[in-house]
Short mmCIF file of C-alpha atoms and ligand atoms in Angstrom, two decimals:
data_model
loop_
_atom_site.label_atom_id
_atom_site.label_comp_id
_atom_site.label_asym_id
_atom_site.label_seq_id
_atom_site.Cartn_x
_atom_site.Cartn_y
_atom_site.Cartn_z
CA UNK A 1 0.00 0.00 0.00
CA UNK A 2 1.15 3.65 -0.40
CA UNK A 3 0.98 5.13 3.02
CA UNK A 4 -0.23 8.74 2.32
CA UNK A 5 3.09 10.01 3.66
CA UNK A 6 3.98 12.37 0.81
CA UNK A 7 7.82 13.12 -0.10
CA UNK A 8 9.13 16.06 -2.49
CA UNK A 9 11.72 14.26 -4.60
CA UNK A 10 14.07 17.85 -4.30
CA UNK A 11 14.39 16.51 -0.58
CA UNK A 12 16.46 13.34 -1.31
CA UNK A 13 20.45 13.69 -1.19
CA UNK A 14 22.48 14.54 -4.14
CA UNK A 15 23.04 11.02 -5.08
CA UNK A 16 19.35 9.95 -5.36
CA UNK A 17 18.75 13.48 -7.11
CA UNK A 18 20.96 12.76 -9.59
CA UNK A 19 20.05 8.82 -9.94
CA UNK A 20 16.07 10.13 -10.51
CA UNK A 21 16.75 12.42 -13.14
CA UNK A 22 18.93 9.96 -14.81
CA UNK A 23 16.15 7.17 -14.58
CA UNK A 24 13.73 9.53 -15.72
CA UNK A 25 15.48 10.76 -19.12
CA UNK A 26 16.16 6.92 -19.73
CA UNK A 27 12.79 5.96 -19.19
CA UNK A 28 11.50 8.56 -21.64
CA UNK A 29 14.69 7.27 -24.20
CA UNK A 30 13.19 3.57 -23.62
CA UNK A 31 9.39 4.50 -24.08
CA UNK A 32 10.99 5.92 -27.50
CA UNK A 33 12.33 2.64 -28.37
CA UNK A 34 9.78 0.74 -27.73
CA UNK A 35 8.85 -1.15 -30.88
CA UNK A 36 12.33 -1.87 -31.96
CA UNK A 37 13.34 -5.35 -32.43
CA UNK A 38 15.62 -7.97 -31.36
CA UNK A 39 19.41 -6.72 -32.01
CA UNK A 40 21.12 -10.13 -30.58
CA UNK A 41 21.17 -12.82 -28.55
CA UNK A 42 24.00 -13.44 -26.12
CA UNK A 43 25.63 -16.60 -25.07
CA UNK A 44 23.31 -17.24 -22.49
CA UNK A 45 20.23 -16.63 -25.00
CA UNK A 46 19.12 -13.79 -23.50
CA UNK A 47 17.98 -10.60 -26.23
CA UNK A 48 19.83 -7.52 -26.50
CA UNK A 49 18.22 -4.88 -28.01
CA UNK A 50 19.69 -1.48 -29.23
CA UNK A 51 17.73 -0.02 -26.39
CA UNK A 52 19.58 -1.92 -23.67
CA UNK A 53 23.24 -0.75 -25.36
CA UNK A 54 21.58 3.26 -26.14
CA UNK A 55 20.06 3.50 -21.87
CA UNK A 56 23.63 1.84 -20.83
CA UNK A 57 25.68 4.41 -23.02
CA UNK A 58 23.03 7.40 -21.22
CA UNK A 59 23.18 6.05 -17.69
CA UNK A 60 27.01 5.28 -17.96
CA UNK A 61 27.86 8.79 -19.24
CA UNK A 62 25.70 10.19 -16.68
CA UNK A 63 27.25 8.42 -13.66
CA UNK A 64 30.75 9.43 -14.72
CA UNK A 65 29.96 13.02 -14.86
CA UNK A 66 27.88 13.00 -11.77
CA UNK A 67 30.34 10.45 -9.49
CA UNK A 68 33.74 10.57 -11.11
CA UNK A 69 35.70 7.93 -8.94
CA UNK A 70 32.56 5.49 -9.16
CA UNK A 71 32.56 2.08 -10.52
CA UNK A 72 29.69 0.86 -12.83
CA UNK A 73 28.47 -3.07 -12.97
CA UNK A 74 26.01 -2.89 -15.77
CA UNK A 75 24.41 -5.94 -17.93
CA UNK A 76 25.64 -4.53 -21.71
CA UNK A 77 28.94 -4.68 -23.00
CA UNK A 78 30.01 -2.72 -26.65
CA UNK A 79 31.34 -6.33 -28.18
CA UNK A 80 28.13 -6.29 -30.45
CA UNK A 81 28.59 -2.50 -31.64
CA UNK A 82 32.29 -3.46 -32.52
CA UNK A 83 30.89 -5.53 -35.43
CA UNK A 84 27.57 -4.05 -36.63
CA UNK A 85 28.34 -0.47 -38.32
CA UNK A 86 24.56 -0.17 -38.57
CA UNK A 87 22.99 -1.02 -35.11
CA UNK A 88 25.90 1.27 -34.10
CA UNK A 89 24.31 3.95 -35.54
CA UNK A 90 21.19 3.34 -34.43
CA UNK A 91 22.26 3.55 -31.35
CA UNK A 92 24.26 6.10 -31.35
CA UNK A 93 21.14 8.50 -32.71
CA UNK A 94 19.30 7.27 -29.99
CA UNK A 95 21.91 8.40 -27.31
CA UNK A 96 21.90 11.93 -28.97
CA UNK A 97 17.83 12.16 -27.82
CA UNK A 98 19.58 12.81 -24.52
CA UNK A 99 23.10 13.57 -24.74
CA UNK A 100 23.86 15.84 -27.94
CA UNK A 101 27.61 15.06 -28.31
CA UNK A 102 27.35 11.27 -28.34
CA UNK A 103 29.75 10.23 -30.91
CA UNK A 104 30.08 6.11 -32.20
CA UNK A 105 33.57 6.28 -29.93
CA UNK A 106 32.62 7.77 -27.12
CA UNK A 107 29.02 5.76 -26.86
CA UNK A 108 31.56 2.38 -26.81
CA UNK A 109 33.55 3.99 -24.01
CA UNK A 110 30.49 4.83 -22.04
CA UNK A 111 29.31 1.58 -22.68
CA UNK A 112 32.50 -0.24 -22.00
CA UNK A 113 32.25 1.74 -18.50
CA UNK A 114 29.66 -1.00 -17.12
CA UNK A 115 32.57 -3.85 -16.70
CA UNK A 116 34.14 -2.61 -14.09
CA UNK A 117 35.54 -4.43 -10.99
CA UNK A 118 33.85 -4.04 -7.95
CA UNK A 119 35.05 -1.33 -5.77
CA UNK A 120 33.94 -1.06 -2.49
CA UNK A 121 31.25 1.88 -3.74
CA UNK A 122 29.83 0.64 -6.99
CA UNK A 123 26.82 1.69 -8.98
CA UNK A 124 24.50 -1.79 -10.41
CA UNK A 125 22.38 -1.10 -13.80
CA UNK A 126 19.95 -3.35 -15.72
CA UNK A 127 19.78 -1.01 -18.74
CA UNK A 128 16.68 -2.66 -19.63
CA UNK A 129 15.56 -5.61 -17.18
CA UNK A 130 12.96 -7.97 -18.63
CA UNK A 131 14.41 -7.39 -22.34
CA UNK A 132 11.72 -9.85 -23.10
CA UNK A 133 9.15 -7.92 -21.98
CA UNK A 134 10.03 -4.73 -23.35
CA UNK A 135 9.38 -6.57 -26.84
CA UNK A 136 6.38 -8.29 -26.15
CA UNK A 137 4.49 -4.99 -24.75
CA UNK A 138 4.69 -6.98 -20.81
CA UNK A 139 6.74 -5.36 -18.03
CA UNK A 140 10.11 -3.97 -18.10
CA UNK A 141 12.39 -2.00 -15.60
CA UNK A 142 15.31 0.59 -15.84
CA UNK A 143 16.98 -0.60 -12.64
CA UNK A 144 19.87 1.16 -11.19
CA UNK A 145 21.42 0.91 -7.69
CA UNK A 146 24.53 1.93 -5.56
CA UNK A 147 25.98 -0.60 -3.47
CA UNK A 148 28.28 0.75 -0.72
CA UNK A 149 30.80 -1.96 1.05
CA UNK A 150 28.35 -4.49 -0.05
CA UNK A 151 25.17 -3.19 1.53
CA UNK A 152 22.64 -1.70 -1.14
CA UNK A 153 22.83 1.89 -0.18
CA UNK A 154 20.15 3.41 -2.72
CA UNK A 155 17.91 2.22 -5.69
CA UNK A 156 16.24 3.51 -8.49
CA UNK A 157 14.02 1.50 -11.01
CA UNK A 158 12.15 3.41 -13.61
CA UNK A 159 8.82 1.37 -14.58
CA UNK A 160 7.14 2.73 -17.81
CA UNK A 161 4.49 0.05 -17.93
CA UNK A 162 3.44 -0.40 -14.13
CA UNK A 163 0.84 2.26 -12.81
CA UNK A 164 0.37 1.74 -8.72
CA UNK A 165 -3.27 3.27 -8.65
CA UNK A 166 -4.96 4.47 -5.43
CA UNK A 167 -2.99 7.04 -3.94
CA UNK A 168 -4.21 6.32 -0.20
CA UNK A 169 -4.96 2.63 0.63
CA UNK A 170 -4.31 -0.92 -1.36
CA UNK A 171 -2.37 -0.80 -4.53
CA UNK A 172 -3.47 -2.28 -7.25
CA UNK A 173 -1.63 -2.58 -10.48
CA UNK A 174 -2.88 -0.46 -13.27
CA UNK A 175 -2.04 -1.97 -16.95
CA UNK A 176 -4.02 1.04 -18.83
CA UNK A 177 -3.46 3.67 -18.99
CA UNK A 178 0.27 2.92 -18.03
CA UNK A 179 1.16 5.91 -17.16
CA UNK A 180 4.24 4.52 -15.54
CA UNK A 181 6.39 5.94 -12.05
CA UNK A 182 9.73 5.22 -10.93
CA UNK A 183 10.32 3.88 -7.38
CA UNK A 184 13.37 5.11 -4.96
CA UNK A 185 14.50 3.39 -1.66
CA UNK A 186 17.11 4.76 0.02
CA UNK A 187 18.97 2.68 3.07
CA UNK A 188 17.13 4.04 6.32
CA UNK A 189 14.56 6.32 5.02
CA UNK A 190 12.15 4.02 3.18
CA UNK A 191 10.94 3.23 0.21
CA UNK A 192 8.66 5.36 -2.45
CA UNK A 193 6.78 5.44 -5.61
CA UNK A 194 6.13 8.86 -7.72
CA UNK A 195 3.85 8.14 -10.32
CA UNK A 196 4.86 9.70 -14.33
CA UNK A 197 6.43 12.77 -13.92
CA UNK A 198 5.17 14.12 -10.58
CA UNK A 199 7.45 16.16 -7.92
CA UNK A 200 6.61 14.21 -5.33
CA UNK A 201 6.63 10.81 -4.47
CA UNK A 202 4.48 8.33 -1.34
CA UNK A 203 5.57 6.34 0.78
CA UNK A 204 5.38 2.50 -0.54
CA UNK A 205 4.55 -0.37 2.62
CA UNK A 206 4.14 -3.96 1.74
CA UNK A 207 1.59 -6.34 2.67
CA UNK A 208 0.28 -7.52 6.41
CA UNK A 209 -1.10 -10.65 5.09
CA UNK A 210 0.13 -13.75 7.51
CA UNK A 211 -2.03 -16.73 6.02
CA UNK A 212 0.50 -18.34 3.28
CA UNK A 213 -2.19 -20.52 1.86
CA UNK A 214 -3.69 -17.14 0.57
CA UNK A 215 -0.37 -14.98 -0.25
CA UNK A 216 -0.52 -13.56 -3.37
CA UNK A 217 2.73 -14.99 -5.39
CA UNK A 218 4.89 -13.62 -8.37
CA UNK A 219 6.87 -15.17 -10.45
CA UNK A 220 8.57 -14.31 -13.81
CA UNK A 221 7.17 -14.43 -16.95
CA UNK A 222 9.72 -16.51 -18.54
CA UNK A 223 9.50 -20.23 -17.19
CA UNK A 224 12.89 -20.92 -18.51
CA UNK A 225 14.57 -18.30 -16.18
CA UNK A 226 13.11 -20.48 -13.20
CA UNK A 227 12.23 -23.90 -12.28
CA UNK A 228 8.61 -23.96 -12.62
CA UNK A 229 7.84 -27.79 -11.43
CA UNK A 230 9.67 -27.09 -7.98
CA UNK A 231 7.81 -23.66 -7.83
CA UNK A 232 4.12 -25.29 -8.33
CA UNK A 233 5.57 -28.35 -5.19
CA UNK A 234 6.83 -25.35 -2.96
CA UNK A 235 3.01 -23.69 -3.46
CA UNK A 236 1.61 -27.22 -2.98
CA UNK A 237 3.23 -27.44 0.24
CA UNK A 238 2.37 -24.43 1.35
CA UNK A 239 -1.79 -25.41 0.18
CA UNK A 240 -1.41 -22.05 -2.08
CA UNK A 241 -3.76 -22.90 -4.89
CA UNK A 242 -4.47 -19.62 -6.68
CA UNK A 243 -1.86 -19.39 -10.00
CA UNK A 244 0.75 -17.21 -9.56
CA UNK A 245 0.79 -14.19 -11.48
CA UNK A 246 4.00 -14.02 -14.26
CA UNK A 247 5.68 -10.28 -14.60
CA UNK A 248 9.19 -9.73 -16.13
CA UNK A 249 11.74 -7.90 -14.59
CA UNK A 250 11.99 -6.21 -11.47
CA UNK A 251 8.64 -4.71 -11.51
CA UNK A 252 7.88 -7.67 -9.75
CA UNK A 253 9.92 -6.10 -6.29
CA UNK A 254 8.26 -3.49 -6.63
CA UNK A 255 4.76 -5.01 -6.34
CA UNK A 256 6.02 -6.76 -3.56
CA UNK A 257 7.37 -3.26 -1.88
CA UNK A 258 3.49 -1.96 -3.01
CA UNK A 259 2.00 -4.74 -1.26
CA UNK A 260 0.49 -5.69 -4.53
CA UNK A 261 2.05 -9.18 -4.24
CA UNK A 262 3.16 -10.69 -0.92
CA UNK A 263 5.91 -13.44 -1.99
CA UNK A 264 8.08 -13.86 -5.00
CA UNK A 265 10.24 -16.68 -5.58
CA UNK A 266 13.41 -17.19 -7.85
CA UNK A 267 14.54 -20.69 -8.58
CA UNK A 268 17.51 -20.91 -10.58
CA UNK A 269 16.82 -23.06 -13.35
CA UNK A 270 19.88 -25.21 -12.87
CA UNK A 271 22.75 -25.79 -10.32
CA UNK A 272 25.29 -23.45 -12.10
CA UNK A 273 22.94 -20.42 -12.60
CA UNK A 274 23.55 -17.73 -10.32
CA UNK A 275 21.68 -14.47 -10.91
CA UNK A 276 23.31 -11.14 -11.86
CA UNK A 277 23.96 -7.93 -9.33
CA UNK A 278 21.96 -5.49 -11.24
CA UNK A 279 19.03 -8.10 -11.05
CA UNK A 280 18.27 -7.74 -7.46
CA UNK A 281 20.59 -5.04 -5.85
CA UNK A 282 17.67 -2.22 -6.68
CA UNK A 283 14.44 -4.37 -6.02
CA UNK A 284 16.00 -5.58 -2.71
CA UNK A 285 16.83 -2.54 -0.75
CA UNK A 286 13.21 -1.52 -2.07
CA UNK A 287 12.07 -4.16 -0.27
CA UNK A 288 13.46 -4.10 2.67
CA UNK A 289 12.85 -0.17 2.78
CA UNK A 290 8.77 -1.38 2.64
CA UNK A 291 9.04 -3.24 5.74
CA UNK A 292 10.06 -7.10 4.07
CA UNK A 293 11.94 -9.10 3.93
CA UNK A 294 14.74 -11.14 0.89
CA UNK A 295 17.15 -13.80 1.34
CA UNK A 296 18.15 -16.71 -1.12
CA UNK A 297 16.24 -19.89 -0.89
CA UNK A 298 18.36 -21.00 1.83
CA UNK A 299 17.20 -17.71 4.40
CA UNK A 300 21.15 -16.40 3.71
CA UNK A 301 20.92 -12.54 2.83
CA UNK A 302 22.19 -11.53 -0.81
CA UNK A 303 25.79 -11.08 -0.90
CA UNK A 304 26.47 -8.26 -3.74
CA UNK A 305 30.62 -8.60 -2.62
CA UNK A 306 31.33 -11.36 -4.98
CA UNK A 307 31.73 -10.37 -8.45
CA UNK A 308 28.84 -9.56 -11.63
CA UNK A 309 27.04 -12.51 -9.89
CA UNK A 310 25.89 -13.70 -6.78
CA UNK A 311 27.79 -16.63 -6.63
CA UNK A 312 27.39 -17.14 -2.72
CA UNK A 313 23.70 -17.37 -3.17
CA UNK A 314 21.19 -19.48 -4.72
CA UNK A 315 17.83 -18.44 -6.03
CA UNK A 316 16.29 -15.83 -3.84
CA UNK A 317 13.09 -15.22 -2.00
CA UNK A 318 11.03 -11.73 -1.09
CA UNK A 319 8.38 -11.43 1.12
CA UNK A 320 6.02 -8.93 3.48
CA UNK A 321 8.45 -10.47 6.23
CA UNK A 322 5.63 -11.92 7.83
CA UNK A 323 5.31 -15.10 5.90
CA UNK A 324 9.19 -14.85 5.16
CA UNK A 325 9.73 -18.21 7.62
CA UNK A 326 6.79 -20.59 6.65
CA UNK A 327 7.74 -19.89 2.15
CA UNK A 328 11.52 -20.60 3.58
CA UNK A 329 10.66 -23.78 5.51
CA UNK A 330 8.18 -24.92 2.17
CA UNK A 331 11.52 -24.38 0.13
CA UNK A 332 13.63 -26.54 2.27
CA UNK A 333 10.88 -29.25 2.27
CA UNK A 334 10.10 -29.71 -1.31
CA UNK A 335 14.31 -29.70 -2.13
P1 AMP B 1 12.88 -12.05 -14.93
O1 AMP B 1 12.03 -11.24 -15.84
O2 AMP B 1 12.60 -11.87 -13.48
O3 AMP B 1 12.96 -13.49 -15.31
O4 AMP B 1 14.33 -11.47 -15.01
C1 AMP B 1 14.92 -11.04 -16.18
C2 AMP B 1 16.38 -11.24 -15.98
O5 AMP B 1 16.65 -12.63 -15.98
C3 AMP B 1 17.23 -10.67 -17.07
O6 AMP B 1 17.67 -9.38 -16.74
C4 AMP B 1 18.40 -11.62 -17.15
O7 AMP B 1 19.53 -11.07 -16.52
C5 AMP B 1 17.98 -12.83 -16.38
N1 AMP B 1 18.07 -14.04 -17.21
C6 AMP B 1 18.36 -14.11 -18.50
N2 AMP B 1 18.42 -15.39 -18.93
C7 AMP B 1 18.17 -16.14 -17.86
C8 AMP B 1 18.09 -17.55 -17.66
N3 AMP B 1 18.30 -18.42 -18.62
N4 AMP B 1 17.80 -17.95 -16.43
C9 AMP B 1 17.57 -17.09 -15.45
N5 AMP B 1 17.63 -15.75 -15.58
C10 AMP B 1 17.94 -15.28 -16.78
MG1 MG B 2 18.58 -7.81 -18.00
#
């Protein structure tokens, strides 16, 4: 639910200023992509469009000029561009929509920016998070996050398809019109949801739901980015018969944070898969900053120290923190 507390964004700290504007002019670059097609797939068969390479060239230059001596993890790297003259055009004319001097060399550089190392104050982006969805007209996310000696410090995920309707009260998710919002969490002082372009944002709170047979469960769209037959025995166990609703990307925390949804669950869909940094560091912390509650699947919080993945975790789980213990103890059951 949205609390009623109301928030002017101009009251944030520099860093979360600077994060929201950026989020903002990407959001508007995506929502003028939208419609463009497959670019690539990578080695891992995910799609890469020229949206996700033209938001990590904007976000990239944005960070440097904003936090100099700041590292940036991001999903994108300029291998592709290196080869196709024409989808590096492309994106380099979408770049200039926001940053007038973009030029084919300096969009790689800005690009290249996103592999990094991890320092111990890093900035996590998912140019575009639920690629997938961002073609098929479903859900996608511009998520970006800074992670500060491995705690999640501040988040920022731009949503252009998710409208939280009801300013006061339960949330519910508004498809159309999607007038989209961009939600902030920042470590100690909560998280929050400003709806289009609005100065101000309210405060987000999830769920107080404690009967697990009822919760209302997310899970993404994609069944091959999951294990769905050990997600339907986990819901068994728990006597949770409604279907869970599918949603790409990292829109998915943020129902959670809206108290939309009240559990979502991540199985990796094999024993080597790890997921990426940049897809949880943001929804976490906005998580958490609603009142819940996200481990992995074995109740061990996310460890963002180790590298572009989380290798020291496995799958992870998100809850309203009250039925964080009985989903965990389902999970360990149905192994
Ligand atoms: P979701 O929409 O929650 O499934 O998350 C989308 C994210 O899943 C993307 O940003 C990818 O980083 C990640 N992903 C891509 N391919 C896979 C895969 N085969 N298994 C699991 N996750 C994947
Ligand atoms: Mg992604």
């Amino acid at each position: 639910m949205t609390t009623g507390i109301l928030r002017r964004l101009d009251s944030f700290d520099t860093d979360t200023q600077a994060a929201i504007r950026t989020v903002r002019d990407a959001m508007r670059l995506a929502r003028s992509l939208e419609g463009c097609t497959l670019a690539s797939t990578k080695s891992d068969r995910s799609p890469v469009t020229m949206a996700d390479l033209a938001i990590q060239a904007v976000v990239a230059r944005r960070l440097a000029e904003a936090s100099p001596s700041d590292s940036l993890i991001a999903e994108e790297d300029a291998t592709l561009l290196r080869t196709d003259p024409d989808l590096s055009s492309q994106v380099v004319e979408a770049v200039r929509q926001i940053i007038r001097d973009a030029t084919v060399e300096r969009v790689l550089a800005w690009i290249g920016d996103g592999g990094s190392d991890l320092g111990s104050r890093f900035w996590t982006l998912d140019p575009i998070d639920g690629t997938k969805g961002f073609l098929h007209g479903r859900q996608y996310v511009i998520a970006l996050a800074l992670v500060v000696d491995g705690g999640v410090q501040m988040s920022v995920i731009g949503c252009p398809r998710l409208s939280l309707l009801h300013a006061d009260g339960p949330v519910t998710i508004g498809e159309r019109p999607p007038h989209g919002g961009i939600a902030i969490a920042v470590r100690g002082h909560g998280a929050w949801w400003s709806s289009a372009d609005q100065n101000t944002c309210s405060r987000l709170a999830v769920s107080t739901g404690r009967e697990v047979s009822i919760a209302r469960v997310v899970q993404s769209f994609e069944g091959r980015h999951g294990d769905p037959e050990r997600f339907a025995r986990v819901l068994h166990s728990l006597g949770n018969v409604q279907p869970p609703s599918l949603m790409d990307s990292q829109a998915k925390h943020v129902t959670v944070a809206a108290g939309a949804s009240d559990l979502l669950m991540r199985f990796p869909p094999n024993a080597e898969f790890h997921d990426a940094v940049w897809d949880q560091a943001a929804g976490s912390l906005l998580i958490e900053e609603a009142g819940g509650r996200v481990t992995d699947l074995a109740g061990q919080p996310l460890d963002f120290t180790g590298g572009r993945r989380l290798l020291r975790n496995t799958g992870m789980l998100a809850s309203n923190g009250l039925l964080h213990r009985a989903a965990l103890e389902a999970v360990q059951r149905t192994r």
